């Protein structure tokens, strides 16, 4: 089935003209606009993870270009003295071509990150890329330990993935998952996904290495707070992570309560896929978009 995102991805000019639809969730189209957003977050005590939007690259030239953008991002973050790291989608740096192409491009990003002692988050995409992502992660960690994956709680493989990453002392970002997956691969009912999320969160809080607890779900947030307090897990041992433009007041409230909070800040012209997943996740996001249309 062709989606709104598929249509826009084939029409870059139209995607640029419709950027106003995504402006609540995407921090502009340039590095400058993204860094302005990061500075605002930092001023409120929030850290950030910067993501250059783009996925499913099939050209080695384009993949290398995306990797070069990330190198520039890292240098600009350092120059701005911003409290920020980067998130990388391997599909944007050549994963669909081969593991080797993606790894070579990732190695160039790592070279820049090492100079700044900056953590790199490897985003997890559809389940079909999971094994490849972990293979590339394993190779990358032989060069640079400050790199870690995202685990999607709705995937049935998530328990094993979390256990392995805990054993490897790797920093994990835990989210529910936003890609359409078949029943054989992923849990389908939200109550099951929420329960599984909490099981994995508790494992990471107890045994993990500074996990990122990525959720906007208030019950999950309170559940994590209560579990951490009951088990005497310090607020400095983990961080909450949220998306740019979603529950902004709650983000700052958590920071005022003494929790570390990191905001995932995407930017770029290829926003359609990311935007489509945000609409699918939360009905409230549709309201934000409709309101933006009539407030132009």
PDB file of C-alpha atoms in Angstrom:
ATOM      1  CA  UNK A   1       0.000   0.000   0.000  1.00  0.00           C
ATOM      2  CA  UNK A   2       1.364   3.408  -0.997  1.00  0.00           C
ATOM      3  CA  UNK A   3       1.539   5.819   1.925  1.00  0.00           C
ATOM      4  CA  UNK A   4       1.615   9.601   2.174  1.00  0.00           C
ATOM      5  CA  UNK A   5       5.318   9.299   2.945  1.00  0.00           C
ATOM      6  CA  UNK A   6       5.958   7.205  -0.183  1.00  0.00           C
ATOM      7  CA  UNK A   7       4.295   9.843  -2.366  1.00  0.00           C
ATOM      8  CA  UNK A   8       6.305  12.710  -0.868  1.00  0.00           C
ATOM      9  CA  UNK A   9       9.605  10.844  -0.965  1.00  0.00           C
ATOM     10  CA  UNK A  10       9.209  10.560  -4.748  1.00  0.00           C
ATOM     11  CA  UNK A  11       8.538  14.301  -5.009  1.00  0.00           C
ATOM     12  CA  UNK A  12      11.295  16.218  -3.179  1.00  0.00           C
ATOM     13  CA  UNK A  13      10.013  19.598  -4.348  1.00  0.00           C
ATOM     14  CA  UNK A  14       6.540  18.937  -2.988  1.00  0.00           C
ATOM     15  CA  UNK A  15       8.047  17.634   0.247  1.00  0.00           C
ATOM     16  CA  UNK A  16       9.911  20.925   0.718  1.00  0.00           C
ATOM     17  CA  UNK A  17       6.771  22.993   0.044  1.00  0.00           C
ATOM     18  CA  UNK A  18       4.810  20.988   2.612  1.00  0.00           C
ATOM     19  CA  UNK A  19       7.443  21.233   5.334  1.00  0.00           C
ATOM     20  CA  UNK A  20       5.115  23.386   7.429  1.00  0.00           C
ATOM     21  CA  UNK A  21       3.141  20.211   8.212  1.00  0.00           C
ATOM     22  CA  UNK A  22       6.122  18.685  10.006  1.00  0.00           C
ATOM     23  CA  UNK A  23       7.546  21.770  11.684  1.00  0.00           C
ATOM     24  CA  UNK A  24       6.262  20.789  15.126  1.00  0.00           C
ATOM     25  CA  UNK A  25       8.260  17.544  15.034  1.00  0.00           C
ATOM     26  CA  UNK A  26      11.230  18.481  12.816  1.00  0.00           C
ATOM     27  CA  UNK A  27      13.719  21.198  13.803  1.00  0.00           C
ATOM     28  CA  UNK A  28      14.014  22.793  10.386  1.00  0.00           C
ATOM     29  CA  UNK A  29      15.802  21.773   7.230  1.00  0.00           C
ATOM     30  CA  UNK A  30      19.380  22.840   8.018  1.00  0.00           C
ATOM     31  CA  UNK A  31      22.070  22.184  10.618  1.00  0.00           C
ATOM     32  CA  UNK A  32      21.783  25.812  11.716  1.00  0.00           C
ATOM     33  CA  UNK A  33      18.077  25.468  12.480  1.00  0.00           C
ATOM     34  CA  UNK A  34      18.679  22.168  14.292  1.00  0.00           C
ATOM     35  CA  UNK A  35      21.434  23.670  16.445  1.00  0.00           C
ATOM     36  CA  UNK A  36      19.178  26.609  17.324  1.00  0.00           C
ATOM     37  CA  UNK A  37      16.643  24.071  18.616  1.00  0.00           C
ATOM     38  CA  UNK A  38      19.354  22.246  20.572  1.00  0.00           C
ATOM     39  CA  UNK A  39      20.536  25.500  22.176  1.00  0.00           C
ATOM     40  CA  UNK A  40      16.988  26.189  23.361  1.00  0.00           C
ATOM     41  CA  UNK A  41      16.748  22.702  24.836  1.00  0.00           C
ATOM     42  CA  UNK A  42      20.142  23.025  26.526  1.00  0.00           C
ATOM     43  CA  UNK A  43      19.081  26.340  28.068  1.00  0.00           C
ATOM     44  CA  UNK A  44      16.254  24.439  29.794  1.00  0.00           C
ATOM     45  CA  UNK A  45      18.643  21.747  31.049  1.00  0.00           C
ATOM     46  CA  UNK A  46      17.751  19.175  28.393  1.00  0.00           C
ATOM     47  CA  UNK A  47      20.317  17.291  26.333  1.00  0.00           C
ATOM     48  CA  UNK A  48      19.741  16.277  22.722  1.00  0.00           C
ATOM     49  CA  UNK A  49      20.444  13.703  20.038  1.00  0.00           C
ATOM     50  CA  UNK A  50      20.595  15.138  16.519  1.00  0.00           C
ATOM     51  CA  UNK A  51      19.346  13.117  13.548  1.00  0.00           C
ATOM     52  CA  UNK A  52      19.737  14.027   9.875  1.00  0.00           C
ATOM     53  CA  UNK A  53      16.571  12.679   8.291  1.00  0.00           C
ATOM     54  CA  UNK A  54      16.942  10.215   5.459  1.00  0.00           C
ATOM     55  CA  UNK A  55      16.539   6.490   4.945  1.00  0.00           C
ATOM     56  CA  UNK A  56      16.691   3.746   2.290  1.00  0.00           C
ATOM     57  CA  UNK A  57      19.665   5.089   0.350  1.00  0.00           C
ATOM     58  CA  UNK A  58      20.690   2.875  -2.590  1.00  0.00           C
ATOM     59  CA  UNK A  59      23.507   4.985  -4.051  1.00  0.00           C
ATOM     60  CA  UNK A  60      27.029   4.816  -2.647  1.00  0.00           C
ATOM     61  CA  UNK A  61      27.508   8.479  -3.546  1.00  0.00           C
ATOM     62  CA  UNK A  62      24.412   9.521  -1.623  1.00  0.00           C
ATOM     63  CA  UNK A  63      25.366   7.312   1.323  1.00  0.00           C
ATOM     64  CA  UNK A  64      28.815   8.902   1.475  1.00  0.00           C
ATOM     65  CA  UNK A  65      27.200  12.355   1.314  1.00  0.00           C
ATOM     66  CA  UNK A  66      25.003  11.564   4.312  1.00  0.00           C
ATOM     67  CA  UNK A  67      28.038  10.349   6.248  1.00  0.00           C
ATOM     68  CA  UNK A  68      29.796  13.620   5.386  1.00  0.00           C
ATOM     69  CA  UNK A  69      26.816  15.578   6.720  1.00  0.00           C
ATOM     70  CA  UNK A  70      27.160  13.684  10.006  1.00  0.00           C
ATOM     71  CA  UNK A  71      30.848  14.542  10.203  1.00  0.00           C
ATOM     72  CA  UNK A  72      29.960  18.196   9.709  1.00  0.00           C
ATOM     73  CA  UNK A  73      27.213  17.898  12.328  1.00  0.00           C
ATOM     74  CA  UNK A  74      29.653  16.539  14.895  1.00  0.00           C
ATOM     75  CA  UNK A  75      32.121  19.350  14.219  1.00  0.00           C
ATOM     76  CA  UNK A  76      29.367  21.980  14.438  1.00  0.00           C
ATOM     77  CA  UNK A  77      28.005  20.530  17.694  1.00  0.00           C
ATOM     78  CA  UNK A  78      31.486  20.718  19.188  1.00  0.00           C
ATOM     79  CA  UNK A  79      32.035  24.274  17.939  1.00  0.00           C
ATOM     80  CA  UNK A  80      28.720  25.346  19.485  1.00  0.00           C
ATOM     81  CA  UNK A  81      29.609  23.621  22.790  1.00  0.00           C
ATOM     82  CA  UNK A  82      26.166  22.023  22.605  1.00  0.00           C
ATOM     83  CA  UNK A  83      25.192  19.205  24.977  1.00  0.00           C
ATOM     84  CA  UNK A  84      24.255  16.868  22.172  1.00  0.00           C
ATOM     85  CA  UNK A  85      25.166  13.593  20.483  1.00  0.00           C
ATOM     86  CA  UNK A  86      24.084  12.121  17.129  1.00  0.00           C
ATOM     87  CA  UNK A  87      21.669   9.419  16.026  1.00  0.00           C
ATOM     88  CA  UNK A  88      22.421   7.564  12.789  1.00  0.00           C
ATOM     89  CA  UNK A  89      20.140   5.496  10.575  1.00  0.00           C
ATOM     90  CA  UNK A  90      22.303   2.884   8.884  1.00  0.00           C
ATOM     91  CA  UNK A  91      19.875   2.749   5.978  1.00  0.00           C
ATOM     92  CA  UNK A  92      20.874   6.348   5.201  1.00  0.00           C
ATOM     93  CA  UNK A  93      24.577   5.500   4.930  1.00  0.00           C
ATOM     94  CA  UNK A  94      24.421   2.435   2.712  1.00  0.00           C
ATOM     95  CA  UNK A  95      22.977  -0.484   4.688  1.00  0.00           C
ATOM     96  CA  UNK A  96      20.699  -1.450   1.790  1.00  0.00           C
ATOM     97  CA  UNK A  97      23.769  -1.719  -0.438  1.00  0.00           C
ATOM     98  CA  UNK A  98      25.854  -3.819   1.948  1.00  0.00           C
ATOM     99  CA  UNK A  99      27.044  -4.046   5.529  1.00  0.00           C
ATOM    100  CA  UNK A 100      30.520  -3.109   4.319  1.00  0.00           C
ATOM    101  CA  UNK A 101      29.379   0.154   2.705  1.00  0.00           C
ATOM    102  CA  UNK A 102      27.434   1.171   5.805  1.00  0.00           C
ATOM    103  CA  UNK A 103      30.323   0.226   8.087  1.00  0.00           C
ATOM    104  CA  UNK A 104      32.857   2.182   6.038  1.00  0.00           C
ATOM    105  CA  UNK A 105      30.685   5.297   6.208  1.00  0.00           C
ATOM    106  CA  UNK A 106      30.011   4.758   9.903  1.00  0.00           C
ATOM    107  CA  UNK A 107      33.768   4.491  10.487  1.00  0.00           C
ATOM    108  CA  UNK A 108      34.243   8.001   9.099  1.00  0.00           C
ATOM    109  CA  UNK A 109      31.533   9.273  11.464  1.00  0.00           C
ATOM    110  CA  UNK A 110      33.234   7.472  14.354  1.00  0.00           C
ATOM    111  CA  UNK A 111      36.556   9.134  13.509  1.00  0.00           C
ATOM    112  CA  UNK A 112      34.961  12.553  14.066  1.00  0.00           C
ATOM    113  CA  UNK A 113      33.001  11.451  17.128  1.00  0.00           C
ATOM    114  CA  UNK A 114      36.161  10.073  18.757  1.00  0.00           C
ATOM    115  CA  UNK A 115      37.846  13.459  18.474  1.00  0.00           C
ATOM    116  CA  UNK A 116      34.961  15.005  20.444  1.00  0.00           C
ATOM    117  CA  UNK A 117      34.369  12.036  22.764  1.00  0.00           C
ATOM    118  CA  UNK A 118      30.783  11.982  21.466  1.00  0.00           C
ATOM    119  CA  UNK A 119      28.328   9.100  21.817  1.00  0.00           C
ATOM    120  CA  UNK A 120      26.707   7.697  18.656  1.00  0.00           C
ATOM    121  CA  UNK A 121      23.250   6.161  18.717  1.00  0.00           C
ATOM    122  CA  UNK A 122      22.422   3.660  15.966  1.00  0.00           C
ATOM    123  CA  UNK A 123      18.705   3.884  15.233  1.00  0.00           C
ATOM    124  CA  UNK A 124      16.792   0.643  14.749  1.00  0.00           C
ATOM    125  CA  UNK A 125      14.462   0.559  11.762  1.00  0.00           C
ATOM    126  CA  UNK A 126      12.309  -2.247  10.359  1.00  0.00           C
ATOM    127  CA  UNK A 127      12.907  -5.743  11.730  1.00  0.00           C
ATOM    128  CA  UNK A 128      14.361  -6.907   8.409  1.00  0.00           C
ATOM    129  CA  UNK A 129      17.436  -4.763   9.112  1.00  0.00           C
ATOM    130  CA  UNK A 130      17.907  -5.772  12.763  1.00  0.00           C
ATOM    131  CA  UNK A 131      20.494  -8.532  12.235  1.00  0.00           C
ATOM    132  CA  UNK A 132      22.499  -6.319   9.892  1.00  0.00           C
ATOM    133  CA  UNK A 133      22.350  -3.438  12.386  1.00  0.00           C
ATOM    134  CA  UNK A 134      23.707  -5.607  15.195  1.00  0.00           C
ATOM    135  CA  UNK A 135      26.455  -7.002  12.933  1.00  0.00           C
ATOM    136  CA  UNK A 136      27.567  -3.481  12.059  1.00  0.00           C
ATOM    137  CA  UNK A 137      27.307  -2.426  15.708  1.00  0.00           C
ATOM    138  CA  UNK A 138      29.584  -5.303  16.763  1.00  0.00           C
ATOM    139  CA  UNK A 139      32.197  -4.255  14.201  1.00  0.00           C
ATOM    140  CA  UNK A 140      31.918  -0.604  15.194  1.00  0.00           C
ATOM    141  CA  UNK A 141      32.358  -1.335  18.906  1.00  0.00           C
ATOM    142  CA  UNK A 142      35.720  -2.907  18.143  1.00  0.00           C
ATOM    143  CA  UNK A 143      36.782   0.607  17.049  1.00  0.00           C
ATOM    144  CA  UNK A 144      34.776   2.743  19.449  1.00  0.00           C
ATOM    145  CA  UNK A 145      32.873   1.774  22.580  1.00  0.00           C
ATOM    146  CA  UNK A 146      30.743   4.937  22.789  1.00  0.00           C
ATOM    147  CA  UNK A 147      28.100   3.622  20.427  1.00  0.00           C
ATOM    148  CA  UNK A 148      24.845   1.825  21.166  1.00  0.00           C
ATOM    149  CA  UNK A 149      21.602   0.595  19.596  1.00  0.00           C
ATOM    150  CA  UNK A 150      17.884   1.108  19.961  1.00  0.00           C
ATOM    151  CA  UNK A 151      15.797  -1.864  21.096  1.00  0.00           C
ATOM    152  CA  UNK A 152      12.126  -1.913  20.085  1.00  0.00           C
ATOM    153  CA  UNK A 153      10.004  -3.487  22.803  1.00  0.00           C
ATOM    154  CA  UNK A 154       7.296  -4.752  20.448  1.00  0.00           C
ATOM    155  CA  UNK A 155       9.711  -7.106  18.713  1.00  0.00           C
ATOM    156  CA  UNK A 156       9.619 -10.674  20.003  1.00  0.00           C
ATOM    157  CA  UNK A 157      13.403 -10.841  19.805  1.00  0.00           C
ATOM    158  CA  UNK A 158      13.789  -7.864  22.175  1.00  0.00           C
ATOM    159  CA  UNK A 159      14.399  -9.946  25.338  1.00  0.00           C
ATOM    160  CA  UNK A 160      17.407 -11.669  23.812  1.00  0.00           C
ATOM    161  CA  UNK A 161      18.678  -8.408  22.334  1.00  0.00           C
ATOM    162  CA  UNK A 162      18.472  -6.622  25.697  1.00  0.00           C
ATOM    163  CA  UNK A 163      20.212  -9.478  27.519  1.00  0.00           C
ATOM    164  CA  UNK A 164      23.041  -9.467  24.981  1.00  0.00           C
ATOM    165  CA  UNK A 165      23.520  -5.696  25.127  1.00  0.00           C
ATOM    166  CA  UNK A 166      23.535  -5.782  28.931  1.00  0.00           C
ATOM    167  CA  UNK A 167      26.214  -8.482  28.809  1.00  0.00           C
ATOM    168  CA  UNK A 168      28.226  -6.318  26.391  1.00  0.00           C
ATOM    169  CA  UNK A 169      27.813  -3.276  28.680  1.00  0.00           C
ATOM    170  CA  UNK A 170      26.346  -1.332  25.757  1.00  0.00           C
ATOM    171  CA  UNK A 171      24.167   1.725  26.215  1.00  0.00           C
ATOM    172  CA  UNK A 172      20.639   0.939  24.975  1.00  0.00           C
ATOM    173  CA  UNK A 173      17.785   3.214  23.998  1.00  0.00           C
ATOM    174  CA  UNK A 174      14.486   1.420  24.675  1.00  0.00           C
ATOM    175  CA  UNK A 175      11.372   2.410  22.720  1.00  0.00           C
ATOM    176  CA  UNK A 176       8.077   0.676  21.933  1.00  0.00           C
ATOM    177  CA  UNK A 177       8.582   0.608  18.148  1.00  0.00           C
ATOM    178  CA  UNK A 178       6.870   2.490  15.334  1.00  0.00           C
ATOM    179  CA  UNK A 179       7.279   0.365  12.182  1.00  0.00           C
ATOM    180  CA  UNK A 180       4.548  -1.864  10.775  1.00  0.00           C
ATOM    181  CA  UNK A 181       5.559  -5.448  11.596  1.00  0.00           C
ATOM    182  CA  UNK A 182       3.806  -8.823  11.088  1.00  0.00           C
ATOM    183  CA  UNK A 183       2.432 -10.860  14.040  1.00  0.00           C
ATOM    184  CA  UNK A 184       5.166 -13.453  13.727  1.00  0.00           C
ATOM    185  CA  UNK A 185       7.801 -10.802  14.403  1.00  0.00           C
ATOM    186  CA  UNK A 186       6.175  -8.306  16.745  1.00  0.00           C
ATOM    187  CA  UNK A 187       3.501  -8.016  19.413  1.00  0.00           C
ATOM    188  CA  UNK A 188       0.365  -6.421  17.996  1.00  0.00           C
ATOM    189  CA  UNK A 189      -1.751  -5.467  21.010  1.00  0.00           C
ATOM    190  CA  UNK A 190      -0.781  -2.303  22.842  1.00  0.00           C
ATOM    191  CA  UNK A 191      -1.392  -3.704  26.364  1.00  0.00           C
ATOM    192  CA  UNK A 192       1.115  -6.497  25.618  1.00  0.00           C
ATOM    193  CA  UNK A 193       3.613  -4.029  24.167  1.00  0.00           C
ATOM    194  CA  UNK A 194       3.350  -1.776  27.220  1.00  0.00           C
ATOM    195  CA  UNK A 195       3.843  -4.712  29.585  1.00  0.00           C
ATOM    196  CA  UNK A 196       6.828  -5.957  27.605  1.00  0.00           C
ATOM    197  CA  UNK A 197       8.282  -2.458  27.555  1.00  0.00           C
ATOM    198  CA  UNK A 198       8.199  -2.287  31.350  1.00  0.00           C
ATOM    199  CA  UNK A 199       9.791  -5.724  31.694  1.00  0.00           C
ATOM    200  CA  UNK A 200      12.686  -4.641  29.476  1.00  0.00           C
ATOM    201  CA  UNK A 201      12.946  -1.230  31.143  1.00  0.00           C
ATOM    202  CA  UNK A 202      13.282  -2.822  34.570  1.00  0.00           C
ATOM    203  CA  UNK A 203      15.995  -5.172  33.290  1.00  0.00           C
ATOM    204  CA  UNK A 204      17.932  -2.243  31.820  1.00  0.00           C
ATOM    205  CA  UNK A 205      17.505  -0.116  34.932  1.00  0.00           C
ATOM    206  CA  UNK A 206      18.711  -2.960  37.157  1.00  0.00           C
ATOM    207  CA  UNK A 207      21.544  -4.362  35.052  1.00  0.00           C
ATOM    208  CA  UNK A 208      22.119  -2.022  32.139  1.00  0.00           C
ATOM    209  CA  UNK A 209      24.629   0.715  31.347  1.00  0.00           C
ATOM    210  CA  UNK A 210      22.938   4.128  31.531  1.00  0.00           C
ATOM    211  CA  UNK A 211      19.864   3.167  29.469  1.00  0.00           C
ATOM    212  CA  UNK A 212      17.738   5.655  27.577  1.00  0.00           C
ATOM    213  CA  UNK A 213      14.094   5.122  28.559  1.00  0.00           C
ATOM    214  CA  UNK A 214      12.329   6.498  25.511  1.00  0.00           C
ATOM    215  CA  UNK A 215       8.599   6.988  26.011  1.00  0.00           C
ATOM    216  CA  UNK A 216       5.835   9.599  26.123  1.00  0.00           C
ATOM    217  CA  UNK A 217       3.486   7.185  27.886  1.00  0.00           C
ATOM    218  CA  UNK A 218       2.731   8.693  31.299  1.00  0.00           C
ATOM    219  CA  UNK A 219       2.066   5.343  32.952  1.00  0.00           C
ATOM    220  CA  UNK A 220       5.402   4.001  31.716  1.00  0.00           C
ATOM    221  CA  UNK A 221       7.166   7.155  32.918  1.00  0.00           C
ATOM    222  CA  UNK A 222       5.623   6.864  36.381  1.00  0.00           C
ATOM    223  CA  UNK A 223       6.300   3.141  36.427  1.00  0.00           C
ATOM    224  CA  UNK A 224       9.990   3.763  35.769  1.00  0.00           C
ATOM    225  CA  UNK A 225      10.126   6.461  38.434  1.00  0.00           C
ATOM    226  CA  UNK A 226       8.508   4.177  41.005  1.00  0.00           C
ATOM    227  CA  UNK A 227      10.713   1.203  40.100  1.00  0.00           C
ATOM    228  CA  UNK A 228      13.877   3.308  40.310  1.00  0.00           C
ATOM    229  CA  UNK A 229      12.885   4.710  43.692  1.00  0.00           C
ATOM    230  CA  UNK A 230      11.883   1.320  45.107  1.00  0.00           C
ATOM    231  CA  UNK A 231      15.168  -0.226  43.971  1.00  0.00           C
ATOM    232  CA  UNK A 232      17.336   2.739  44.982  1.00  0.00           C
ATOM    233  CA  UNK A 233      18.450   3.394  41.412  1.00  0.00           C
ATOM    234  CA  UNK A 234      19.849   6.922  41.234  1.00  0.00           C
ATOM    235  CA  UNK A 235      18.508   9.475  38.797  1.00  0.00           C
ATOM    236  CA  UNK A 236      22.000   9.711  37.319  1.00  0.00           C
ATOM    237  CA  UNK A 237      21.936   6.038  36.284  1.00  0.00           C
ATOM    238  CA  UNK A 238      19.522   6.468  33.354  1.00  0.00           C
ATOM    239  CA  UNK A 239      17.801   9.118  31.270  1.00  0.00           C
ATOM    240  CA  UNK A 240      14.334   9.656  29.912  1.00  0.00           C
ATOM    241  CA  UNK A 241      14.225  10.286  26.186  1.00  0.00           C
ATOM    242  CA  UNK A 242      11.464  12.002  24.236  1.00  0.00           C
ATOM    243  CA  UNK A 243      10.909  13.326  20.730  1.00  0.00           C
ATOM    244  CA  UNK A 244      11.218  16.933  19.685  1.00  0.00           C
ATOM    245  CA  UNK A 245       7.845  18.672  19.768  1.00  0.00           C
ATOM    246  CA  UNK A 246       5.983  16.044  21.785  1.00  0.00           C
ATOM    247  CA  UNK A 247       5.007  16.607  25.449  1.00  0.00           C
ATOM    248  CA  UNK A 248       7.365  19.555  25.756  1.00  0.00           C
ATOM    249  CA  UNK A 249       6.015  20.653  29.151  1.00  0.00           C
ATOM    250  CA  UNK A 250       6.469  17.150  30.555  1.00  0.00           C
ATOM    251  CA  UNK A 251      10.044  17.076  29.274  1.00  0.00           C
ATOM    252  CA  UNK A 252      10.900  20.147  31.314  1.00  0.00           C
ATOM    253  CA  UNK A 253       8.935  18.989  34.325  1.00  0.00           C
ATOM    254  CA  UNK A 254      10.963  15.776  34.472  1.00  0.00           C
ATOM    255  CA  UNK A 255      14.161  17.800  34.298  1.00  0.00           C
ATOM    256  CA  UNK A 256      13.004  20.015  37.167  1.00  0.00           C
ATOM    257  CA  UNK A 257      12.400  16.840  39.157  1.00  0.00           C
ATOM    258  CA  UNK A 258      16.089  15.997  38.743  1.00  0.00           C
ATOM    259  CA  UNK A 259      15.869  13.411  35.953  1.00  0.00           C
ATOM    260  CA  UNK A 260      18.196  13.493  32.964  1.00  0.00           C
ATOM    261  CA  UNK A 261      16.149  14.090  29.817  1.00  0.00           C
ATOM    262  CA  UNK A 262      17.397  13.804  26.232  1.00  0.00           C
ATOM    263  CA  UNK A 263      15.382  15.025  23.250  1.00  0.00           C
ATOM    264  CA  UNK A 264      15.647  13.355  19.836  1.00  0.00           C
ATOM    265  CA  UNK A 265      15.920  16.251  17.365  1.00  0.00           C
ATOM    266  CA  UNK A 266      15.469  15.419  13.665  1.00  0.00           C
ATOM    267  CA  UNK A 267      16.121  17.875  10.859  1.00  0.00           C
ATOM    268  CA  UNK A 268      16.366  17.869   7.068  1.00  0.00           C
ATOM    269  CA  UNK A 269      14.247  17.961   3.943  1.00  0.00           C
ATOM    270  CA  UNK A 270      13.432  14.212   3.877  1.00  0.00           C
ATOM    271  CA  UNK A 271      10.939  14.365   6.723  1.00  0.00           C
ATOM    272  CA  UNK A 272       8.002  12.402   5.280  1.00  0.00           C
ATOM    273  CA  UNK A 273       8.788   8.909   6.657  1.00  0.00           C
ATOM    274  CA  UNK A 274       9.555  10.206  10.131  1.00  0.00           C
ATOM    275  CA  UNK A 275       6.461  12.423  10.114  1.00  0.00           C
ATOM    276  CA  UNK A 276       4.210   9.561   8.980  1.00  0.00           C
ATOM    277  CA  UNK A 277       5.365   7.369  11.886  1.00  0.00           C
ATOM    278  CA  UNK A 278       4.699  10.161  14.385  1.00  0.00           C
ATOM    279  CA  UNK A 279       1.117  10.485  13.133  1.00  0.00           C
ATOM    280  CA  UNK A 280       0.613   6.726  13.353  1.00  0.00           C
ATOM    281  CA  UNK A 281       1.901   6.634  16.942  1.00  0.00           C
ATOM    282  CA  UNK A 282      -0.353   9.174  18.619  1.00  0.00           C
ATOM    283  CA  UNK A 283      -3.764  10.572  17.650  1.00  0.00           C
ATOM    284  CA  UNK A 284      -2.836  13.821  19.422  1.00  0.00           C
ATOM    285  CA  UNK A 285      -0.158  14.396  16.787  1.00  0.00           C
ATOM    286  CA  UNK A 286      -2.805  14.541  14.058  1.00  0.00           C
ATOM    287  CA  UNK A 287      -4.449  17.392  15.981  1.00  0.00           C
ATOM    288  CA  UNK A 288      -1.153  19.277  16.124  1.00  0.00           C
ATOM    289  CA  UNK A 289      -0.785  18.991  12.344  1.00  0.00           C
ATOM    290  CA  UNK A 290      -4.359  20.095  11.617  1.00  0.00           C
ATOM    291  CA  UNK A 291      -3.896  23.082  13.908  1.00  0.00           C
ATOM    292  CA  UNK A 292      -0.662  24.015  12.122  1.00  0.00           C
ATOM    293  CA  UNK A 293      -2.484  24.099   8.780  1.00  0.00           C
ATOM    294  CA  UNK A 294      -5.056  26.599  10.000  1.00  0.00           C
ATOM    295  CA  UNK A 295      -2.558  28.713  11.930  1.00  0.00           C
ATOM    296  CA  UNK A 296      -0.291  29.475   8.970  1.00  0.00           C
TER     297      UNK A 296
END
